[in-house]
XYZ file of C-alpha atoms in Angstrom:
760
model
C 0.000 0.000 0.000
C 1.008 3.678 -0.096
C 3.568 4.743 2.423
C 2.431 8.339 1.982
C -1.104 9.702 1.603
C -1.487 12.881 -0.418
C -3.508 15.732 1.035
C -6.499 17.016 -0.979
C -4.619 20.211 -1.832
C -1.744 18.186 -3.231
C -4.169 16.045 -5.172
C -5.632 19.109 -6.853
C -2.198 20.294 -7.904
C -1.321 16.804 -9.095
C -4.544 16.551 -11.046
C -3.882 19.878 -12.747
C -0.358 18.865 -13.696
C -1.448 15.557 -15.180
C -4.668 16.513 -16.942
C -7.126 19.327 -16.609
C -10.194 17.065 -16.698
C -9.002 14.248 -14.451
C -8.392 13.537 -10.807
C -5.711 10.874 -10.509
C -5.263 9.284 -7.114
C -2.358 6.982 -6.213
C -3.927 3.749 -5.035
C -1.457 0.940 -4.429
C 2.313 0.422 -4.120
C 3.231 3.998 -5.055
C 5.269 6.558 -3.140
C 5.585 10.137 -4.362
C 9.108 11.540 -4.610
C 10.563 14.972 -5.209
C 10.903 15.868 -8.875
C 12.792 18.623 -10.648
C 11.121 17.637 -13.893
C 7.785 18.681 -15.315
C 5.431 16.096 -13.823
C 4.899 13.977 -10.734
C 7.531 11.452 -9.699
C 6.838 8.097 -8.096
C 8.599 5.067 -6.692
C 6.772 1.742 -6.907
C 7.028 -0.469 -3.828
C 5.916 -3.646 -5.570
C 5.013 -5.055 -8.967
C 1.398 -3.843 -9.015
C 1.343 -0.012 -8.799
C -2.051 1.567 -9.464
C -3.647 4.948 -10.078
C -7.415 5.476 -9.775
C -8.733 7.996 -12.313
C -11.908 10.030 -11.755
C -13.476 12.683 -13.976
C -12.981 16.160 -12.516
C -15.788 17.489 -10.327
C -16.793 20.014 -12.956
C -17.837 17.184 -15.314
C -21.643 17.180 -14.738
C -22.210 13.433 -14.943
C -19.124 12.600 -12.828
C -18.774 9.609 -15.190
C -16.721 8.463 -18.112
C -19.732 7.883 -20.321
C -20.018 5.132 -22.902
C -18.006 5.809 -26.056
C -14.563 6.339 -27.592
C -11.632 7.867 -25.699
C -8.052 8.766 -26.509
C -5.411 8.318 -23.822
C -2.245 10.361 -24.276
C 0.579 9.545 -21.897
C 4.260 10.330 -21.553
C 6.321 8.730 -18.786
C 10.017 9.059 -18.029
C 11.446 5.974 -16.343
C 14.567 6.311 -14.177
C 16.454 3.561 -16.026
C 14.917 4.452 -19.403
C 13.397 0.992 -19.699
C 10.270 0.080 -21.664
C 7.136 -1.128 -19.876
C 3.575 -2.214 -20.588
C 0.899 -0.304 -18.713
C -2.671 -1.500 -18.257
C -5.849 0.566 -18.330
C -8.799 -1.076 -16.558
C -12.508 -0.279 -16.798
C -15.713 -1.849 -15.341
C -14.123 -1.708 -11.889
C -17.424 -1.442 -10.020
C -18.923 -4.460 -11.789
C -15.917 -6.625 -11.065
C -15.713 -7.572 -14.750
C -12.431 -5.884 -15.595
C -11.852 -4.878 -19.205
C -8.160 -4.376 -19.998
C -6.307 -2.251 -22.525
C -2.549 -2.677 -22.998
C -0.554 0.560 -23.067
C 3.077 -0.265 -23.982
C 5.311 2.752 -23.491
C 8.922 3.741 -24.007
C 10.542 6.158 -21.583
C 10.254 9.820 -22.688
C 8.086 8.976 -25.722
C 4.457 10.030 -26.142
C 1.946 7.205 -26.510
C -1.512 7.715 -27.996
C -3.910 4.886 -27.176
C -7.530 4.758 -28.302
C -10.014 2.712 -26.225
C -13.762 2.114 -26.056
C -15.967 1.996 -22.954
C -18.983 -0.312 -23.252
C -20.787 1.438 -20.398
C -20.537 4.392 -18.019
C -17.619 4.277 -15.568
C -17.256 6.464 -12.499
C -13.558 5.635 -12.422
C -10.800 3.894 -14.332
C -7.579 2.332 -13.117
C -4.151 2.740 -14.694
C -1.282 0.408 -13.772
C 1.824 2.033 -15.296
C 4.065 -1.045 -15.044
C 4.580 -4.379 -13.342
C 7.952 -3.795 -11.725
C 9.652 -1.983 -8.876
C 10.993 1.178 -10.429
C 10.986 4.975 -10.354
C 9.227 7.106 -12.930
C 7.891 10.560 -13.658
C 4.425 11.010 -15.109
C 4.984 13.911 -17.500
C 1.603 13.762 -19.255
C -1.603 11.831 -18.648
C -4.710 12.968 -20.556
C -7.963 11.243 -21.490
C -10.229 12.881 -24.071
C -13.564 11.686 -25.413
C -13.620 11.586 -29.232
C -16.379 11.097 -31.841
C -16.563 7.721 -33.562
C -15.426 9.111 -36.920
C -12.283 10.533 -35.282
C -11.696 7.192 -33.579
C -12.036 5.370 -36.906
C -9.641 7.767 -38.619
C -7.077 7.456 -35.818
C -7.207 3.654 -35.860
C -6.970 3.403 -39.641
C -3.960 5.724 -39.730
C -2.114 3.382 -37.382
C -3.227 0.291 -39.281
C -2.207 1.687 -42.665
C 1.257 2.288 -41.263
C 1.685 -1.052 -39.504
C -0.118 -3.218 -42.077
C 1.763 -1.786 -45.034
C 2.795 -5.337 -45.959
C -0.883 -6.093 -46.689
C -1.697 -5.386 -50.334
C -5.165 -3.912 -49.676
C -5.801 -2.936 -46.049
C -9.426 -1.948 -46.695
C -10.180 -5.304 -48.299
C -8.362 -7.080 -45.469
C -10.474 -5.298 -42.852
C -13.708 -5.841 -44.748
C -12.948 -9.556 -45.182
C -12.307 -9.904 -41.450
C -15.549 -8.072 -40.719
C -17.511 -10.555 -42.812
C -15.730 -13.535 -41.281
C -16.348 -12.349 -37.724
C -19.851 -11.051 -38.371
C -19.238 -7.704 -36.693
C -19.371 -4.093 -37.793
C -16.465 -2.483 -39.611
C -15.517 -0.274 -36.670
C -15.488 -3.303 -34.353
C -13.152 -5.120 -36.743
C -10.891 -2.087 -37.095
C -10.770 -1.783 -33.282
C -9.876 -5.459 -32.934
C -7.031 -5.143 -35.459
C -5.925 -1.864 -33.873
C -5.701 -3.511 -30.438
C -3.481 -6.239 -31.871
C -0.860 -3.639 -32.767
C -0.352 -2.944 -29.065
C 0.685 -6.513 -28.320
C 2.927 -6.386 -25.298
C 6.548 -5.638 -26.038
C 7.687 -7.504 -22.945
C 8.816 -10.979 -23.951
C 8.156 -12.486 -20.545
C 4.499 -11.420 -20.636
C 3.743 -12.898 -24.030
C 5.936 -16.016 -23.981
C 3.494 -18.240 -22.001
C 0.810 -17.431 -24.565
C 3.245 -18.146 -27.389
C 4.085 -21.508 -25.816
C 0.394 -22.324 -25.441
C -0.841 -21.278 -28.872
C 1.848 -20.381 -31.414
C 4.464 -23.035 -30.720
C 2.086 -26.015 -31.145
C 0.937 -24.685 -34.515
C 4.530 -24.240 -35.722
C 5.507 -27.703 -34.507
C 2.531 -29.356 -36.176
C 3.272 -27.604 -39.456
C 6.886 -28.791 -39.284
C 5.899 -32.373 -38.467
C 3.757 -32.508 -41.619
C 6.963 -32.222 -43.673
C 8.696 -35.216 -42.056
C 9.854 -38.002 -44.389
C 11.010 -41.572 -43.891
C 14.562 -40.652 -44.935
C 15.222 -38.722 -41.759
C 14.735 -41.830 -39.598
C 18.063 -43.074 -40.992
C 19.960 -40.194 -39.371
C 21.668 -41.342 -36.184
C 22.755 -39.019 -33.373
C 25.253 -39.465 -30.594
C 24.337 -37.303 -27.607
C 27.346 -36.574 -25.410
C 26.600 -35.857 -21.766
C 29.391 -35.008 -19.276
C 28.212 -35.251 -15.649
C 29.620 -34.282 -12.277
C 27.795 -34.553 -8.955
C 24.530 -33.767 -10.726
C 21.427 -33.500 -8.566
C 19.675 -36.830 -9.269
C 16.330 -35.065 -9.747
C 17.690 -32.946 -12.612
C 19.835 -35.762 -13.969
C 16.778 -38.005 -14.299
C 14.838 -35.247 -16.064
C 17.776 -34.751 -18.412
C 18.131 -38.434 -19.371
C 14.360 -38.938 -19.518
C 14.124 -36.102 -22.061
C 16.450 -38.142 -24.299
C 14.461 -41.331 -23.794
C 11.274 -39.473 -24.746
C 12.580 -38.293 -28.119
C 10.212 -38.934 -31.017
C 13.272 -39.706 -33.150
C 14.558 -43.054 -31.863
C 17.844 -43.448 -33.754
C 20.304 -42.264 -31.113
C 22.904 -43.255 -28.549
C 23.617 -41.415 -25.292
C 27.320 -41.246 -24.394
C 27.792 -40.295 -20.731
C 31.179 -39.544 -19.199
C 31.052 -38.922 -15.449
C 33.908 -36.729 -14.226
C 34.655 -38.720 -11.040
C 31.538 -37.655 -9.135
C 31.705 -37.980 -5.349
C 27.911 -38.001 -4.987
C 26.883 -41.639 -4.615
C 23.319 -40.873 -5.758
C 24.605 -39.428 -9.007
C 26.641 -42.564 -9.736
C 23.753 -44.849 -8.752
C 21.366 -42.996 -11.059
C 23.772 -43.225 -13.988
C 24.375 -46.942 -13.497
C 20.638 -47.608 -13.257
C 19.922 -45.948 -16.625
C 22.903 -47.634 -18.326
C 21.785 -51.064 -17.133
C 18.206 -50.576 -18.379
C 18.939 -49.069 -21.808
C 21.314 -50.615 -24.338
C 21.759 -47.322 -26.225
C 23.098 -45.538 -23.129
C 26.876 -45.809 -22.782
C 28.545 -44.902 -19.506
C 32.200 -44.180 -18.718
C 32.898 -43.539 -15.025
C 36.178 -41.611 -15.011
C 38.480 -42.346 -12.080
C 40.019 -38.871 -11.927
C 38.365 -35.472 -12.111
C 39.636 -33.658 -15.201
C 36.957 -30.972 -15.598
C 34.451 -30.346 -18.360
C 36.662 -30.434 -21.471
C 38.336 -33.756 -20.594
C 35.007 -35.304 -19.595
C 33.401 -34.131 -22.845
C 36.255 -35.616 -24.842
C 35.817 -38.881 -22.980
C 32.154 -38.907 -24.002
C 33.133 -37.972 -27.557
C 35.469 -40.974 -27.743
C 32.441 -43.302 -27.381
C 30.616 -41.820 -30.396
C 29.809 -44.157 -33.299
C 27.395 -42.052 -35.382
C 27.895 -39.293 -37.942
C 26.346 -36.504 -35.870
C 26.905 -35.321 -32.300
C 24.552 -33.271 -30.114
C 25.854 -31.652 -26.922
C 23.753 -31.838 -23.754
C 24.482 -30.420 -20.289
C 23.754 -32.629 -17.312
C 20.865 -30.632 -15.807
C 19.220 -29.393 -19.018
C 16.455 -31.033 -21.050
C 15.464 -31.520 -24.672
C 11.921 -31.098 -25.982
C 10.625 -34.416 -27.353
C 10.870 -33.190 -30.967
C 14.497 -31.955 -30.895
C 16.179 -34.864 -32.671
C 13.337 -35.163 -35.196
C 13.795 -31.541 -36.196
C 17.566 -31.862 -36.524
C 17.151 -35.062 -38.560
C 14.755 -33.235 -40.870
C 17.219 -30.335 -41.225
C 20.059 -32.720 -42.087
C 18.074 -34.441 -44.834
C 17.089 -31.031 -46.231
C 20.601 -29.538 -45.981
C 23.070 -32.151 -47.132
C 26.044 -29.771 -46.837
C 25.363 -28.970 -43.177
C 28.249 -29.502 -40.771
C 27.065 -27.427 -37.810
C 23.393 -26.949 -36.897
C 21.821 -25.045 -34.022
C 18.378 -24.139 -32.717
C 16.673 -21.657 -30.424
C 16.431 -22.168 -26.685
C 14.695 -21.015 -23.543
C 15.293 -21.345 -19.829
C 13.408 -23.484 -17.320
C 13.327 -22.708 -13.599
C 13.378 -25.094 -10.677
C 9.586 -25.340 -10.846
C 9.665 -26.289 -14.522
C 8.368 -22.948 -15.833
C 9.685 -21.921 -19.250
C 10.864 -18.344 -19.733
C 13.441 -16.060 -21.392
C 13.367 -17.530 -24.892
C 16.339 -16.767 -27.118
C 15.237 -16.525 -30.737
C 18.519 -16.330 -32.604
C 19.602 -15.075 -36.013
C 20.929 -17.342 -38.735
C 24.692 -17.803 -39.080
C 26.246 -14.563 -37.821
C 30.063 -14.845 -37.604
C 30.707 -11.393 -36.163
C 28.063 -11.867 -33.490
C 29.748 -15.146 -32.520
C 32.981 -13.217 -31.969
C 31.081 -10.818 -29.706
C 29.111 -13.424 -27.756
C 28.331 -17.131 -27.852
C 24.862 -16.422 -29.200
C 24.513 -20.040 -30.433
C 25.084 -21.694 -27.037
C 22.529 -24.595 -27.051
C 21.519 -26.769 -28.818
C 24.250 -27.571 -31.329
C 24.668 -30.572 -33.622
C 28.097 -31.181 -35.160
C 29.165 -33.498 -37.903
C 31.365 -35.965 -36.030
C 34.171 -35.693 -38.578
C 34.425 -31.942 -37.903
C 34.900 -32.506 -34.174
C 37.464 -35.239 -34.762
C 39.357 -33.028 -37.221
C 39.741 -30.172 -34.716
C 40.594 -32.513 -31.841
C 37.409 -32.142 -29.846
C 37.233 -29.905 -26.792
C 40.294 -27.889 -25.842
C 41.695 -28.048 -22.326
C 42.466 -24.647 -20.794
C 39.302 -22.745 -21.767
C 36.941 -24.416 -19.287
C 34.001 -22.127 -18.651
C 33.911 -21.155 -22.309
C 34.663 -24.527 -23.865
C 31.457 -24.524 -25.940
C 32.266 -21.101 -27.414
C 35.816 -22.205 -28.175
C 34.523 -25.363 -29.879
C 32.082 -23.367 -32.021
C 34.758 -20.921 -33.141
C 37.141 -23.691 -34.190
C 34.452 -25.898 -35.754
C 32.967 -23.112 -37.887
C 36.285 -21.618 -38.994
C 36.359 -21.718 -42.769
C 32.856 -23.143 -43.167
C 30.688 -21.835 -45.982
C 27.392 -20.122 -45.243
C 25.290 -23.148 -46.224
C 27.321 -25.427 -43.950
C 25.982 -23.710 -40.805
C 22.217 -24.181 -40.455
C 19.873 -22.536 -37.960
C 16.513 -24.030 -36.966
C 14.166 -21.286 -35.662
C 12.435 -23.514 -33.100
C 12.850 -23.902 -29.339
C 14.860 -27.128 -29.202
C 16.552 -26.862 -25.814
C 15.561 -26.007 -22.232
C 18.453 -24.537 -20.241
C 18.094 -25.186 -16.504
C 18.219 -22.112 -14.251
C 19.413 -22.893 -10.738
C 20.991 -20.637 -8.153
C 24.509 -19.467 -9.087
C 24.283 -21.069 -12.532
C 25.479 -19.269 -15.648
C 21.947 -19.617 -17.031
C 20.610 -17.673 -14.057
C 23.326 -15.044 -13.882
C 26.274 -14.763 -16.239
C 28.287 -12.899 -13.594
C 27.883 -15.853 -11.224
C 30.855 -17.416 -13.022
C 33.048 -14.445 -13.929
C 35.859 -16.753 -14.988
C 33.779 -17.699 -18.042
C 34.357 -14.240 -19.528
C 38.124 -14.606 -19.062
C 37.963 -18.033 -20.697
C 35.968 -16.555 -23.571
C 38.633 -13.910 -24.155
C 41.250 -16.644 -24.290
C 39.136 -18.657 -26.759
C 38.624 -15.696 -29.095
C 42.280 -14.645 -28.834
C 43.418 -18.126 -29.834
C 40.901 -18.229 -32.678
C 42.147 -14.900 -34.050
C 45.774 -16.017 -33.758
C 45.149 -19.397 -35.404
C 43.244 -17.807 -38.298
C 45.983 -15.234 -38.883
C 43.825 -12.213 -38.056
C 45.536 -8.984 -37.016
C 43.155 -8.270 -34.155
C 42.939 -8.232 -30.372
C 40.041 -8.850 -27.987
C 38.842 -7.280 -24.745
C 35.866 -7.593 -22.407
C 32.571 -6.193 -23.622
C 30.131 -4.167 -21.571
C 28.339 -7.228 -20.171
C 29.539 -10.606 -18.823
C 30.406 -13.087 -21.565
C 30.456 -10.374 -24.239
C 33.534 -9.233 -26.119
C 34.930 -6.466 -28.301
C 37.298 -7.493 -31.079
C 39.621 -4.687 -32.147
C 40.654 -5.106 -35.786
C 44.012 -3.478 -36.483
C 44.261 -0.674 -39.011
C 47.138 -0.543 -41.513
C 50.200 1.413 -40.407
C 49.440 3.897 -43.162
C 45.828 4.945 -42.788
C 43.847 4.602 -46.055
C 41.932 7.664 -47.214
C 38.186 7.685 -46.563
C 35.918 10.083 -48.468
C 32.950 11.310 -46.395
C 30.093 12.389 -48.685
C 27.610 14.868 -47.185
C 24.709 16.058 -49.378
C 23.067 19.305 -48.278
C 20.774 22.106 -49.334
C 20.988 25.183 -47.138
C 20.720 23.876 -43.531
C 23.437 26.120 -42.130
C 23.028 25.219 -38.446
C 22.950 21.454 -38.805
C 25.698 21.350 -41.445
C 27.953 23.555 -39.298
C 27.338 21.270 -36.314
C 28.057 18.191 -38.441
C 31.312 19.549 -39.890
C 32.592 20.898 -36.581
C 31.941 17.602 -34.814
C 33.782 15.611 -37.503
C 36.827 17.888 -37.551
C 37.004 18.338 -33.774
C 36.075 14.844 -32.552
C 37.614 12.390 -35.034
C 40.835 10.630 -34.080
C 41.199 9.036 -37.549
C 42.876 11.801 -39.554
C 43.161 10.600 -43.151
C 39.747 11.660 -44.456
C 38.352 14.087 -46.957
C 34.914 15.679 -46.796
C 32.905 16.103 -49.975
C 29.859 18.319 -49.492
C 27.396 18.016 -52.362
C 25.558 21.321 -52.741
C 22.031 20.649 -53.989
C 20.960 24.182 -55.010
C 21.818 26.028 -51.792
C 20.592 29.640 -51.714
C 21.274 30.493 -48.056
C 24.078 33.068 -47.844
C 25.246 31.764 -44.447
C 25.566 28.231 -45.829
C 27.433 29.468 -48.913
C 29.699 31.400 -46.582
C 30.299 28.210 -44.585
C 31.388 26.484 -47.800
C 33.890 29.269 -48.481
C 35.200 29.235 -44.911
C 35.953 25.499 -44.942
C 37.328 25.623 -48.491
C 39.873 28.216 -47.416
C 40.825 26.628 -44.059
C 40.642 22.868 -44.670
C 42.775 21.171 -47.303
C 40.658 18.018 -47.077
C 37.347 19.781 -47.790
C 35.663 20.418 -51.130
C 32.218 21.221 -52.480
C 30.598 19.615 -55.514
C 27.631 21.283 -57.217
C 24.453 19.296 -57.940
C 22.168 21.721 -59.737
C 19.274 19.304 -60.259
C 16.156 18.278 -58.305
C 16.826 16.299 -55.106
C 17.658 12.656 -55.809
C 19.548 11.149 -52.890
C 20.783 8.167 -54.893
C 22.013 10.200 -57.837
C 23.689 12.778 -55.592
C 25.695 10.135 -53.746
C 26.564 8.182 -56.904
C 27.918 11.390 -58.435
C 29.966 12.226 -55.335
C 31.405 8.715 -55.008
C 32.543 8.863 -58.634
C 34.584 11.944 -57.655
C 35.855 10.489 -54.368
C 39.562 9.787 -53.991
C 39.322 7.516 -50.969
C 39.698 3.742 -50.888
C 36.652 3.807 -48.613
C 33.610 6.045 -48.973
C 31.292 7.165 -46.192
C 27.697 8.225 -46.797
C 26.950 10.795 -44.107
C 23.793 12.829 -43.476
C 24.204 16.537 -42.837
C 22.287 16.143 -39.556
C 24.846 13.783 -38.006
C 26.855 14.813 -34.943
C 29.876 12.850 -33.720
C 29.915 11.597 -30.104
C 33.024 9.433 -29.627
C 36.378 10.193 -31.213
C 37.006 6.601 -32.289
C 33.877 6.389 -34.458
C 35.688 6.558 -37.785
C 38.618 4.371 -36.708
C 36.158 1.721 -35.539
C 34.124 1.803 -38.746
C 37.248 1.833 -40.939
C 38.679 -1.184 -39.104
C 35.652 -3.189 -40.285
C 35.200 -1.599 -43.718
C 38.736 -2.655 -44.681
C 38.106 -6.321 -43.881
C 37.794 -8.149 -47.249
C 34.682 -10.123 -46.208
C 32.775 -7.071 -44.937
C 30.559 -4.886 -47.114
C 28.578 -2.029 -45.530
C 29.390 -0.859 -42.002
C 26.789 1.028 -39.963
C 27.060 3.050 -36.756
C 25.000 3.373 -33.599
C 22.868 6.491 -33.934
C 20.922 8.259 -31.198
C 18.164 10.806 -31.173
C 19.189 13.942 -29.237
C 17.419 12.519 -26.140
C 19.857 9.551 -26.095
C 17.374 6.983 -27.354
C 18.221 4.670 -30.233
C 17.516 5.888 -33.758
C 19.528 3.176 -35.510
C 21.239 -0.030 -34.385
C 21.021 -1.900 -37.654
C 18.096 -2.411 -40.009
C 15.583 -5.260 -39.644
C 13.931 -6.351 -42.874
C 10.172 -6.763 -43.050
C 9.279 -4.372 -40.236
C 6.234 -2.444 -41.403
C 6.446 -4.174 -44.772
C 9.944 -3.137 -45.880
C 12.358 -2.312 -43.049
C 12.678 -0.762 -39.614
C 15.460 0.119 -37.202
C 16.518 -2.381 -34.553
C 15.730 -1.321 -30.954
C 14.311 2.042 -32.000
C 13.551 4.309 -28.997
C 15.450 2.108 -26.530
C 17.646 4.198 -24.241
C 21.394 4.086 -24.829
C 21.874 2.503 -21.391
C 19.659 -0.505 -22.132
C 21.272 -3.829 -23.091
C 18.783 -4.607 -25.851
C 17.754 -8.106 -26.877
C 20.338 -10.427 -25.289
C 22.726 -7.423 -25.091
C 22.712 -6.989 -28.875
C 22.657 -3.186 -28.544
C 26.279 -3.454 -27.385
C 27.613 -6.125 -29.737
C 29.243 -5.976 -33.163
C 27.106 -8.168 -35.410
C 26.192 -8.851 -39.000
C 22.977 -7.198 -40.181
C 21.234 -7.485 -43.517
C 21.267 -3.708 -43.866
C 22.347 -0.491 -42.144
C 21.283 3.102 -42.660
C 23.110 5.421 -45.056
C 22.794 8.218 -42.518
C 26.249 6.985 -41.504
C 27.567 4.135 -43.670
C 31.083 3.140 -44.740
C 31.934 0.811 -47.627
C 34.943 0.237 -49.839
C 34.644 2.186 -53.077
C 35.369 -0.965 -55.064
C 32.347 -2.698 -53.486
C 30.167 0.362 -54.097
C 31.074 0.291 -57.783
C 30.828 -3.507 -58.029
C 27.104 -3.468 -57.171
C 26.316 -0.351 -59.194
C 25.912 2.113 -56.329
C 22.520 3.433 -55.265
C 19.431 3.000 -57.445
C 18.764 6.490 -58.778
C 15.971 5.425 -61.119
C 13.565 3.640 -58.766
C 14.655 4.814 -55.296
C 15.307 8.521 -55.343
C 14.624 9.161 -51.648
C 13.490 6.187 -49.540
C 14.938 2.684 -49.081
C 17.906 3.271 -51.404
C 20.291 2.401 -48.560
C 18.430 -0.837 -47.764
C 18.407 -1.762 -51.452
C 22.122 -0.996 -51.711
C 22.945 -3.100 -48.639
C 20.951 -6.022 -49.993
C 22.845 -5.817 -53.300
C 26.090 -5.929 -51.308
C 24.724 -8.834 -49.255
C 23.761 -10.870 -52.314
C 27.194 -10.157 -53.824
C 28.658 -12.251 -50.997
C 29.762 -9.631 -48.465
C 28.683 -9.434 -44.817
C 27.128 -6.148 -43.721
C 27.884 -5.123 -40.172
C 26.675 -2.924 -37.310
C 29.100 -1.685 -34.679
C 27.909 -0.083 -31.420
C 31.377 1.339 -30.823
C 30.837 4.144 -33.361
C 28.348 6.517 -31.717
C 26.779 9.596 -33.262
C 23.649 11.689 -32.876
C 21.226 11.781 -35.781
C 18.961 14.804 -35.820
C 16.637 12.873 -38.129
C 14.441 14.549 -40.744
C 15.608 18.064 -39.886
C 17.015 18.599 -43.347
C 14.629 16.690 -45.601
C 11.381 16.861 -43.650
C 8.595 14.325 -43.233
C 6.465 12.520 -45.826
C 3.694 15.066 -45.339
C 2.381 15.927 -48.828
C 0.338 13.847 -51.307
C 3.287 13.887 -53.707
C 5.731 12.637 -51.075
C 3.311 9.952 -49.911
C 2.787 8.743 -53.501
C 6.533 8.642 -54.092
C 7.117 6.791 -50.815
C 4.443 4.205 -51.646
C 5.923 3.657 -55.086
C 9.395 3.096 -53.660
C 7.961 0.814 -50.983
C 6.206 -1.290 -53.644
C 9.444 -1.512 -55.616
C 11.282 -2.914 -52.586
C 8.538 -5.441 -51.824
C 8.598 -6.665 -55.404
C 12.378 -6.836 -55.804
C 13.364 -8.197 -52.382
C 10.249 -10.153 -51.402
C 12.113 -13.277 -50.246
C 14.631 -11.438 -48.071
C 12.026 -9.066 -46.623
C 10.029 -12.078 -45.437
C 13.013 -13.760 -43.795
C 15.760 -11.521 -42.448
C 18.669 -13.856 -41.698
C 19.941 -11.481 -39.003
C 16.573 -11.639 -37.211
C 14.210 -14.541 -36.405
C 10.819 -15.484 -37.895
C 9.338 -15.859 -34.395
C 9.923 -12.159 -33.657
C 7.623 -9.279 -34.522
C 7.473 -7.805 -38.024
C 5.382 -4.955 -36.636
C 7.460 -3.666 -33.739
C 11.173 -2.852 -33.611
C 11.691 -4.082 -30.024
C 12.298 -7.832 -30.593
C 8.913 -8.725 -29.114
C 7.226 -11.967 -30.126
C 5.451 -12.137 -33.451
């Protein structure tokens, strides 16, 4: 309950600050704090904070009457996290109606809702966590039905842009469900506010979505896959018999029966563990057991289990984890479908001591640079036995990160089609107190072992690079060495007028860039502003590495950049918006270190809005129909999905607001498309051309800049701009349909509506 009760006078002031027509009363698990910001600040004392909302006394009926309402809310959270609020109605009747209100810290949220009957009060639960926040704005306004319909359709047109005919889609759903059009629109509108918190939606996904996906997969099974035999290697050491039994039972319950279980016990001192192992080995002929006489730790025990293998494929299993019953069937299917596969992996989740599944990890397809930043593959993994034998199995000396080390060595030199990802939950990782699954920092030595594994991998593969700890446990930053003589990079900046933002951009590059061998090419697209022209003259006379090219034609972003690149002298070219502002001095050195790698194509930076929330952290294909920005509106301090906001990784595309690429690669793929994509999506199209040419595009979080987005070009706010945008969007959907439907750097189980890695 509240530890502080507000006086009526304070309530009036609070009500006026939050909304002129509302009285908002703290109700449960909320304590008011002092705030220097505009709004009321609160600390929650539990995971169920509540506000009760009444109409102001001057509202004659003292009721929220039946009808449509628009909630507008802005909340600033102390840690800049995202939350899902809940708005409740029908409180007096005890038949609560709920509306989800997902919100990002500091961002306005507009949420339409409908009341079926009069309500004397509503309840708003801002979050379900102990935290501190400031309520900057909270307003509820009644709106006419035609305004409600227009508001809902505007959101649907934006988020259902992948649907060919939204009106037809809505009308078809109306006929199928037998309701009115506005009811159908409201139903579809509500779906767009699906919770962005994975933990809230995962139980529903497990109950409804997973069974459908599994059944669809099972319908494709063939007799050929039954011939695939697996050897499951299981090192054990003093395993709790309860968990050990669950682990072995999960193997026995596999729907695919062609397997052997190779157990090597690392000299356990727990008699119950040994007794349990012997009991299973005696009862089942396909369970092999080697009781080691001397404790040699995980790598030696794993190698002992590996020595018992007789089949062509090996699956790794930890002694307290479990496999879903379909795991081997799915891997067998994947092996018959992908005859070149040498390493295969699936998605995973965690299971607590009560057996509850949570924290699913839906992984990208083969992502070599992400693997150097983190062991994102982890479990489950199937190896071709010959690959493991060729590299000598597990390596002694990297215990704690032996799986990561094995993956790095096993995948070294493999082609893209030899590493196969199955986007299904195929492994349950046990979470027990002080386990790595529960808390990566519980075993800090694993990070040190990971550094050793990556260092050895880089040395063995002849890479001129070093490695250091990343921002989070078990994450890493690989530093790729630059040549002794820095290659020239040409930074291309198109502009038209925009004195203030261009001046800020140029000053930040010249004053905050440690990499010195660059030239700046400003492309003047019909500037008339005297101050901007004067800025050109000033830099021309004071900077030897600055020049201006004239583009006296209508704005065409693709053509402007193609023209400038043709005049560039650098080995590497950088496409830079005029509203970019440098943050860290190493931004260009970091991006150049990747752009010069022969296997890398486009390199993108981490871009923030001026309020330190994410504007760009790589591009995800298919969001909103074509593409969206990963983790958009997350705060810079947030880890992101499995810490991906702080990891170098391969992405299908990055934004040209700040993009580096070798000039030879730019010319190889024909540059930007100046015929079909004059303004929008030309960077995504370009990246996909580079991707299909065989290069890996890459995002690095270690190059940080502000992006004052849309200041220079403006929004798509005229009929002509909207028509052009739609035409370019249709072009992308037609040309890149296959890739847009399956971004290999993402996961098909994740949302193609939201940019926050929530469930689809």
